[in-house]
Amino acid sequence: MNCELLIPAAGSGRRMGSDRNKLLLPLLDKPILQWTIEAAIASSSISWIGVIGQPCDFADFKQIFVRLESPKPITLIQGGETRQESVSNGLKALPQTSKSVLIHDGARCLATPNLFDRCAEALQTYSGLIAAITVKDTIKIVHNRIVESTPDRHQLWAAQTPQGFSVKELKQAHLQAQELNWSVTDDAALFEKIGLPVQIVMGEETNLKITTPQDLAIAEFILRQRLQ
Ligand code: C5P
């Protein structure tokens, strides 16, 4: 099945200790964002890619697009103050014919084409889904540094991207979020808030989100192993 992909890439490098967009930092021989887009191009189920960025990064993003020589159309979309706003802008920029969309954080540059394909396949059956993996740690609910409770680990999954949705329903969810001032960190949370089901697709242990310099070092190690 063919679907569109939005890549939120309009964040900063604050937690990375960088004064520029962390997605432009090099990972081995190319920017983090280039790895992410390459995986999307290699996925057989994605027909159109929208990359959401801040205007100050557009020139660098365009250079990446030129280097990629993508056989798929890549559109540049202006991001917002928050990830939620950036995705909302992305939804407005989708082709009119778009029925279902995958959303994948630019910072998850190790996601494989196979993961995109499995999520796209599941989108044929489910109108809301996320890639996720089971958690290995015991997780605590904490208030003022005091542990309040320990949720049953068997019910806990760590959310990743890609996340996939029916375009119509996700647009509705974003509209409602705007009207009611909801602020969330992923799109599935909006689906949950309006009572729509979100299916789990098995994610990948290596699909980490590059956030700190340590993540960058781990990503480099994983990529070197893949390239051997
Ligand atoms: O900051 P964090 O890594 O959690 O952000 C997740 C993704 O959302 C990143 O790929 C980042 O570039 C993107 N983002 C965005 N617009 C914002 C903030 C973050 O597209 N305003």
mmCIF file of N, CA and C in Angstrom, residues 50-136:
data_model
loop_
_atom_site.group_PDB
_atom_site.id
_atom_site.type_symbol
_atom_site.label_atom_id
_atom_site.label_comp_id
_atom_site.label_asym_id
_atom_site.label_seq_id
_atom_site.Cartn_x
_atom_site.Cartn_y
_atom_site.Cartn_z
ATOM 1 N N GLY A 50 7.077 14.581 3.034
ATOM 2 C CA GLY A 50 7.053 15.995 3.435
ATOM 3 C C GLY A 50 7.991 16.171 4.617
ATOM 4 N N VAL A 51 8.983 17.037 4.451
ATOM 5 C CA VAL A 51 9.935 17.281 5.538
ATOM 6 C C VAL A 51 9.599 18.633 6.165
ATOM 7 N N ILE A 52 9.356 18.623 7.478
ATOM 8 C CA ILE A 52 8.912 19.840 8.170
ATOM 9 C C ILE A 52 10.101 20.459 8.899
ATOM 10 N N GLY A 53 10.440 21.684 8.540
ATOM 11 C CA GLY A 53 11.620 22.317 9.132
ATOM 12 C C GLY A 53 11.400 23.783 9.436
ATOM 13 N N GLN A 54 12.385 24.384 10.087
ATOM 14 C CA GLN A 54 12.354 25.835 10.337
ATOM 15 C C GLN A 54 13.024 26.541 9.157
ATOM 16 N N PRO A 55 12.512 27.718 8.780
ATOM 17 C CA PRO A 55 13.074 28.425 7.625
ATOM 18 C C PRO A 55 14.599 28.593 7.697
ATOM 19 N N CYS A 56 15.141 28.765 8.929
ATOM 20 C CA CYS A 56 16.593 28.971 9.031
ATOM 21 C C CYS A 56 17.378 27.734 8.571
ATOM 22 N N ASP A 57 16.718 26.579 8.504
ATOM 23 C CA ASP A 57 17.401 25.345 8.084
ATOM 24 C C ASP A 57 17.100 24.962 6.632
ATOM 25 N N PHE A 58 16.222 25.717 5.979
ATOM 26 C CA PHE A 58 15.761 25.307 4.646
ATOM 27 C C PHE A 58 16.925 25.110 3.661
ATOM 28 N N ALA A 59 17.887 26.017 3.704
ATOM 29 C CA ALA A 59 18.991 25.919 2.730
ATOM 30 C C ALA A 59 19.745 24.596 2.932
ATOM 31 N N ASP A 60 20.008 24.249 4.201
ATOM 32 C CA ASP A 60 20.717 22.989 4.486
ATOM 33 C C ASP A 60 19.865 21.776 4.091
ATOM 34 N N PHE A 61 18.560 21.857 4.372
ATOM 35 C CA PHE A 61 17.668 20.740 4.006
ATOM 36 C C PHE A 61 17.675 20.535 2.486
ATOM 37 N N LYS A 62 17.618 21.668 1.769
ATOM 38 C CA LYS A 62 17.563 21.571 0.301
ATOM 39 C C LYS A 62 18.829 20.907 -0.241
ATOM 40 N N GLN A 63 19.960 21.218 0.389
ATOM 41 C CA GLN A 63 21.224 20.589 -0.039
ATOM 42 C C GLN A 63 21.141 19.075 0.136
ATOM 43 N N ILE A 64 20.532 18.649 1.246
ATOM 44 C CA ILE A 64 20.374 17.204 1.482
ATOM 45 C C ILE A 64 19.505 16.597 0.378
ATOM 46 N N PHE A 65 18.388 17.279 0.051
ATOM 47 C CA PHE A 65 17.484 16.744 -0.976
ATOM 48 C C PHE A 65 18.235 16.580 -2.315
ATOM 49 N N VAL A 66 19.065 17.573 -2.636
ATOM 50 C CA VAL A 66 19.803 17.517 -3.904
ATOM 51 C C VAL A 66 20.729 16.296 -3.893
ATOM 52 N N ARG A 67 21.434 16.098 -2.769
ATOM 53 C CA ARG A 67 22.360 14.959 -2.663
ATOM 54 C C ARG A 67 21.624 13.626 -2.808
ATOM 55 N N LEU A 68 20.378 13.573 -2.322
ATOM 56 C CA LEU A 68 19.643 12.303 -2.289
ATOM 57 C C LEU A 68 19.174 11.845 -3.676
ATOM 58 N N GLU A 69 18.982 12.789 -4.591
ATOM 59 C CA GLU A 69 18.444 12.457 -5.925
ATOM 60 C C GLU A 69 17.260 11.507 -5.801
ATOM 61 N N SER A 70 16.292 11.877 -4.969
ATOM 62 C CA SER A 70 15.171 10.989 -4.655
ATOM 63 C C SER A 70 14.250 10.769 -5.848
ATOM 64 N N PRO A 71 13.878 9.508 -6.107
ATOM 65 C CA PRO A 71 12.877 9.250 -7.147
ATOM 66 C C PRO A 71 11.468 9.614 -6.661
ATOM 67 N N LYS A 72 11.330 9.869 -5.359
ATOM 68 C CA LYS A 72 10.018 10.239 -4.811
ATOM 69 C C LYS A 72 9.985 11.746 -4.567
ATOM 70 N N PRO A 73 8.815 12.385 -4.747
ATOM 71 C CA PRO A 73 8.752 13.823 -4.475
ATOM 72 C C PRO A 73 8.993 14.119 -2.995
ATOM 73 N N ILE A 74 9.813 15.147 -2.747
ATOM 74 C CA ILE A 74 10.051 15.588 -1.370
ATOM 75 C C ILE A 74 9.651 17.057 -1.275
ATOM 76 N N THR A 75 8.756 17.354 -0.342
ATOM 77 C CA THR A 75 8.264 18.723 -0.175
ATOM 78 C C THR A 75 8.760 19.286 1.153
ATOM 79 N N LEU A 76 9.147 20.555 1.123
ATOM 80 C CA LEU A 76 9.608 21.236 2.334
ATOM 81 C C LEU A 76 8.436 22.011 2.938
ATOM 82 N N ILE A 77 8.208 21.823 4.240
ATOM 83 C CA ILE A 77 7.052 22.444 4.908
ATOM 84 C C ILE A 77 7.556 23.227 6.125
ATOM 85 N N GLN A 78 6.959 24.390 6.350
ATOM 86 C CA GLN A 78 7.407 25.197 7.487
ATOM 87 C C GLN A 78 6.866 24.653 8.811
ATOM 88 N N GLY A 79 7.765 24.481 9.794
ATOM 89 C CA GLY A 79 7.384 23.936 11.093
ATOM 90 C C GLY A 79 6.815 24.982 12.028
ATOM 91 N N GLY A 80 6.424 24.554 13.224
ATOM 92 C CA GLY A 80 5.853 25.463 14.215
ATOM 93 C C GLY A 80 6.693 25.496 15.480
ATOM 94 N N GLU A 81 6.107 26.094 16.511
ATOM 95 C CA GLU A 81 6.810 26.252 17.808
ATOM 96 C C GLU A 81 7.016 24.914 18.509
ATOM 97 N N THR A 82 6.029 24.023 18.354
ATOM 98 C CA THR A 82 6.084 22.708 18.996
ATOM 99 C C THR A 82 5.985 21.629 17.927
ATOM 100 N N ARG A 83 6.313 20.387 18.344
ATOM 101 C CA ARG A 83 6.179 19.272 17.398
ATOM 102 C C ARG A 83 4.733 19.167 16.920
ATOM 103 N N GLN A 84 3.812 19.343 17.872
ATOM 104 C CA GLN A 84 2.385 19.245 17.538
ATOM 105 C C GLN A 84 1.999 20.244 16.440
ATOM 106 N N GLU A 85 2.486 21.475 16.600
ATOM 107 C CA GLU A 85 2.199 22.510 15.602
ATOM 108 C C GLU A 85 2.853 22.168 14.261
ATOM 109 N N SER A 86 4.061 21.614 14.343
ATOM 110 C CA SER A 86 4.761 21.238 13.106
ATOM 111 C C SER A 86 3.979 20.181 12.348
ATOM 112 N N VAL A 87 3.487 19.159 13.064
ATOM 113 C CA VAL A 87 2.710 18.104 12.395
ATOM 114 C C VAL A 87 1.422 18.684 11.820
ATOM 115 N N SER A 88 0.803 19.584 12.586
ATOM 116 C CA SER A 88 -0.428 20.209 12.123
ATOM 117 C C SER A 88 -0.181 20.938 10.790
ATOM 118 N N ASN A 89 0.926 21.652 10.698
ATOM 119 C CA ASN A 89 1.287 22.308 9.427
ATOM 120 C C ASN A 89 1.497 21.267 8.331
ATOM 121 N N GLY A 90 2.146 20.169 8.703
ATOM 122 C CA GLY A 90 2.409 19.096 7.737
ATOM 123 C C GLY A 90 1.120 18.523 7.172
ATOM 124 N N LEU A 91 0.132 18.344 8.031
ATOM 125 C CA LEU A 91 -1.146 17.763 7.578
ATOM 126 C C LEU A 91 -1.806 18.667 6.531
ATOM 127 N N LYS A 92 -1.658 19.988 6.742
ATOM 128 C CA LYS A 92 -2.268 20.932 5.790
ATOM 129 C C LYS A 92 -1.552 20.891 4.437
ATOM 130 N N ALA A 93 -0.307 20.434 4.430
ATOM 131 C CA ALA A 93 0.484 20.447 3.193
ATOM 132 C C ALA A 93 0.425 19.111 2.436
ATOM 133 N N LEU A 94 -0.315 18.136 2.981
ATOM 134 C CA LEU A 94 -0.404 16.829 2.306
ATOM 135 C C LEU A 94 -1.093 16.971 0.953
ATOM 136 N N PRO A 95 -0.775 16.098 -0.011
ATOM 137 C CA PRO A 95 -1.530 16.114 -1.266
ATOM 138 C C PRO A 95 -3.018 15.906 -0.979
ATOM 139 N N GLN A 96 -3.866 16.552 -1.760
ATOM 140 C CA GLN A 96 -5.323 16.498 -1.519
ATOM 141 C C GLN A 96 -5.867 15.075 -1.507
ATOM 142 N N THR A 97 -5.205 14.201 -2.269
ATOM 143 C CA THR A 97 -5.699 12.830 -2.412
ATOM 144 C C THR A 97 -5.298 11.930 -1.235
ATOM 145 N N SER A 98 -4.497 12.466 -0.323
ATOM 146 C CA SER A 98 -3.920 11.635 0.743
ATOM 147 C C SER A 98 -4.994 11.079 1.686
ATOM 148 N N LYS A 99 -4.984 9.761 1.847
ATOM 149 C CA LYS A 99 -5.988 9.112 2.711
ATOM 150 C C LYS A 99 -5.372 8.673 4.039
ATOM 151 N N SER A 100 -4.116 8.188 3.967
ATOM 152 C CA SER A 100 -3.467 7.748 5.203
ATOM 153 C C SER A 100 -2.022 8.235 5.200
ATOM 154 N N VAL A 101 -1.558 8.543 6.408
ATOM 155 C CA VAL A 101 -0.240 9.174 6.518
ATOM 156 C C VAL A 101 0.581 8.517 7.618
ATOM 157 N N LEU A 102 1.870 8.387 7.355
ATOM 158 C CA LEU A 102 2.800 7.987 8.411
ATOM 159 C C LEU A 102 3.516 9.243 8.874
ATOM 160 N N ILE A 103 3.776 9.312 10.175
ATOM 161 C CA ILE A 103 4.538 10.433 10.724
ATOM 162 C C ILE A 103 5.753 9.849 11.412
ATOM 163 N N HIS A 104 6.932 10.346 11.047
ATOM 164 C CA HIS A 104 8.157 9.762 11.595
ATOM 165 C C HIS A 104 9.148 10.855 11.960
ATOM 166 N N ASP A 105 9.568 10.886 13.214
ATOM 167 C CA ASP A 105 10.489 11.920 13.675
ATOM 168 C C ASP A 105 11.826 11.855 12.926
ATOM 169 N N GLY A 106 12.246 13.013 12.455
ATOM 170 C CA GLY A 106 13.550 13.088 11.790
ATOM 171 C C GLY A 106 14.663 12.574 12.688
ATOM 172 N N ALA A 107 14.463 12.693 14.003
ATOM 173 C CA ALA A 107 15.508 12.303 14.956
ATOM 174 C C ALA A 107 15.633 10.783 15.112
ATOM 175 N N ARG A 108 14.682 10.018 14.551
ATOM 176 C CA ARG A 108 14.784 8.546 14.615
ATOM 177 C C ARG A 108 15.386 8.059 13.303
ATOM 178 N N CYS A 109 16.689 8.264 13.181
ATOM 179 C CA CYS A 109 17.356 8.052 11.897
ATOM 180 C C CYS A 109 17.768 6.608 11.656
ATOM 181 N N LEU A 110 17.498 5.707 12.615
ATOM 182 C CA LEU A 110 17.896 4.312 12.437
ATOM 183 C C LEU A 110 16.718 3.402 12.090
ATOM 184 N N ALA A 111 15.521 3.967 11.979
ATOM 185 C CA ALA A 111 14.357 3.156 11.596
ATOM 186 C C ALA A 111 14.638 2.532 10.232
ATOM 187 N N THR A 112 14.284 1.258 10.075
ATOM 188 C CA THR A 112 14.595 0.574 8.809
ATOM 189 C C THR A 112 13.431 0.720 7.815
ATOM 190 N N PRO A 113 13.710 0.562 6.507
ATOM 191 C CA PRO A 113 12.626 0.570 5.511
ATOM 192 C C PRO A 113 11.570 -0.478 5.843
ATOM 193 N N ASN A 114 12.010 -1.607 6.418
ATOM 194 C CA ASN A 114 11.064 -2.662 6.779
ATOM 195 C C ASN A 114 10.049 -2.172 7.813
ATOM 196 N N LEU A 115 10.494 -1.352 8.763
ATOM 197 C CA LEU A 115 9.569 -0.836 9.775
ATOM 198 C C LEU A 115 8.523 0.086 9.124
ATOM 199 N N PHE A 116 8.981 0.934 8.189
ATOM 200 C CA PHE A 116 8.023 1.785 7.448
ATOM 201 C C PHE A 116 7.006 0.903 6.720
ATOM 202 N N ASP A 117 7.503 -0.159 6.087
ATOM 203 C CA ASP A 117 6.620 -1.024 5.301
ATOM 204 C C ASP A 117 5.609 -1.740 6.194
ATOM 205 N N ARG A 118 6.062 -2.204 7.356
ATOM 206 C CA ARG A 118 5.134 -2.910 8.250
ATOM 207 C C ARG A 118 4.056 -1.954 8.786
ATOM 208 N N CYS A 119 4.458 -0.712 9.068
ATOM 209 C CA CYS A 119 3.474 0.265 9.553
ATOM 210 C C CYS A 119 2.480 0.609 8.441
ATOM 211 N N ALA A 120 2.984 0.785 7.226
ATOM 212 C CA ALA A 120 2.102 1.110 6.092
ATOM 213 C C ALA A 120 1.126 -0.032 5.838
ATOM 214 N N GLU A 121 1.620 -1.242 5.943
ATOM 215 C CA GLU A 121 0.770 -2.431 5.751
ATOM 216 C C GLU A 121 -0.358 -2.446 6.808
ATOM 217 N N ALA A 122 0.018 -2.170 8.055
ATOM 218 C CA ALA A 122 -0.973 -2.182 9.141
ATOM 219 C C ALA A 122 -2.005 -1.068 8.964
ATOM 220 N N LEU A 123 -1.602 0.010 8.276
ATOM 221 C CA LEU A 123 -2.534 1.129 8.041
ATOM 222 C C LEU A 123 -3.704 0.738 7.137
ATOM 223 N N GLN A 124 -3.530 -0.393 6.451
ATOM 224 C CA GLN A 124 -4.646 -0.878 5.627
ATOM 225 C C GLN A 124 -5.776 -1.399 6.502
ATOM 226 N N THR A 125 -5.412 -1.827 7.719
ATOM 227 C CA THR A 125 -6.406 -2.409 8.631
ATOM 228 C C THR A 125 -6.820 -1.439 9.740
ATOM 229 N N TYR A 126 -5.860 -0.656 10.238
ATOM 230 C CA TYR A 126 -6.123 0.194 11.409
ATOM 231 C C TYR A 126 -6.033 1.670 11.023
ATOM 232 N N SER A 127 -6.898 2.509 11.647
ATOM 233 C CA SER A 127 -6.864 3.936 11.299
ATOM 234 C C SER A 127 -5.961 4.732 12.247
ATOM 235 N N GLY A 128 -5.392 4.039 13.239
ATOM 236 C CA GLY A 128 -4.415 4.681 14.116
ATOM 237 C C GLY A 128 -3.441 3.633 14.620
ATOM 238 N N LEU A 129 -2.149 3.885 14.513
ATOM 239 C CA LEU A 129 -1.166 2.900 14.986
ATOM 240 C C LEU A 129 0.142 3.583 15.349
ATOM 241 N N ILE A 130 0.886 2.899 16.224
ATOM 242 C CA ILE A 130 2.233 3.383 16.539
ATOM 243 C C ILE A 130 3.201 2.198 16.562
ATOM 244 N N ALA A 131 4.437 2.456 16.172
ATOM 245 C CA ALA A 131 5.504 1.487 16.437
ATOM 246 C C ALA A 131 5.844 1.640 17.916
ATOM 247 N N ALA A 132 6.031 0.537 18.598
ATOM 248 C CA ALA A 132 6.377 0.598 20.025
ATOM 249 C C ALA A 132 7.094 -0.683 20.417
ATOM 250 N N ILE A 133 7.863 -0.599 21.504
ATOM 251 C CA ILE A 133 8.534 -1.798 22.027
ATOM 252 C C ILE A 133 8.235 -1.931 23.523
ATOM 253 N N THR A 134 8.344 -3.150 24.017
ATOM 254 C CA THR A 134 8.105 -3.363 25.454
ATOM 255 C C THR A 134 9.248 -2.716 26.238
ATOM 256 N N VAL A 135 8.964 -2.300 27.465
ATOM 257 C CA VAL A 135 10.036 -1.675 28.253
ATOM 258 C C VAL A 135 10.789 -2.736 29.046
ATOM 259 N N LYS A 136 12.078 -2.511 29.221
ATOM 260 C CA LYS A 136 12.902 -3.467 29.967
ATOM 261 C C LYS A 136 13.032 -3.048 31.428
#
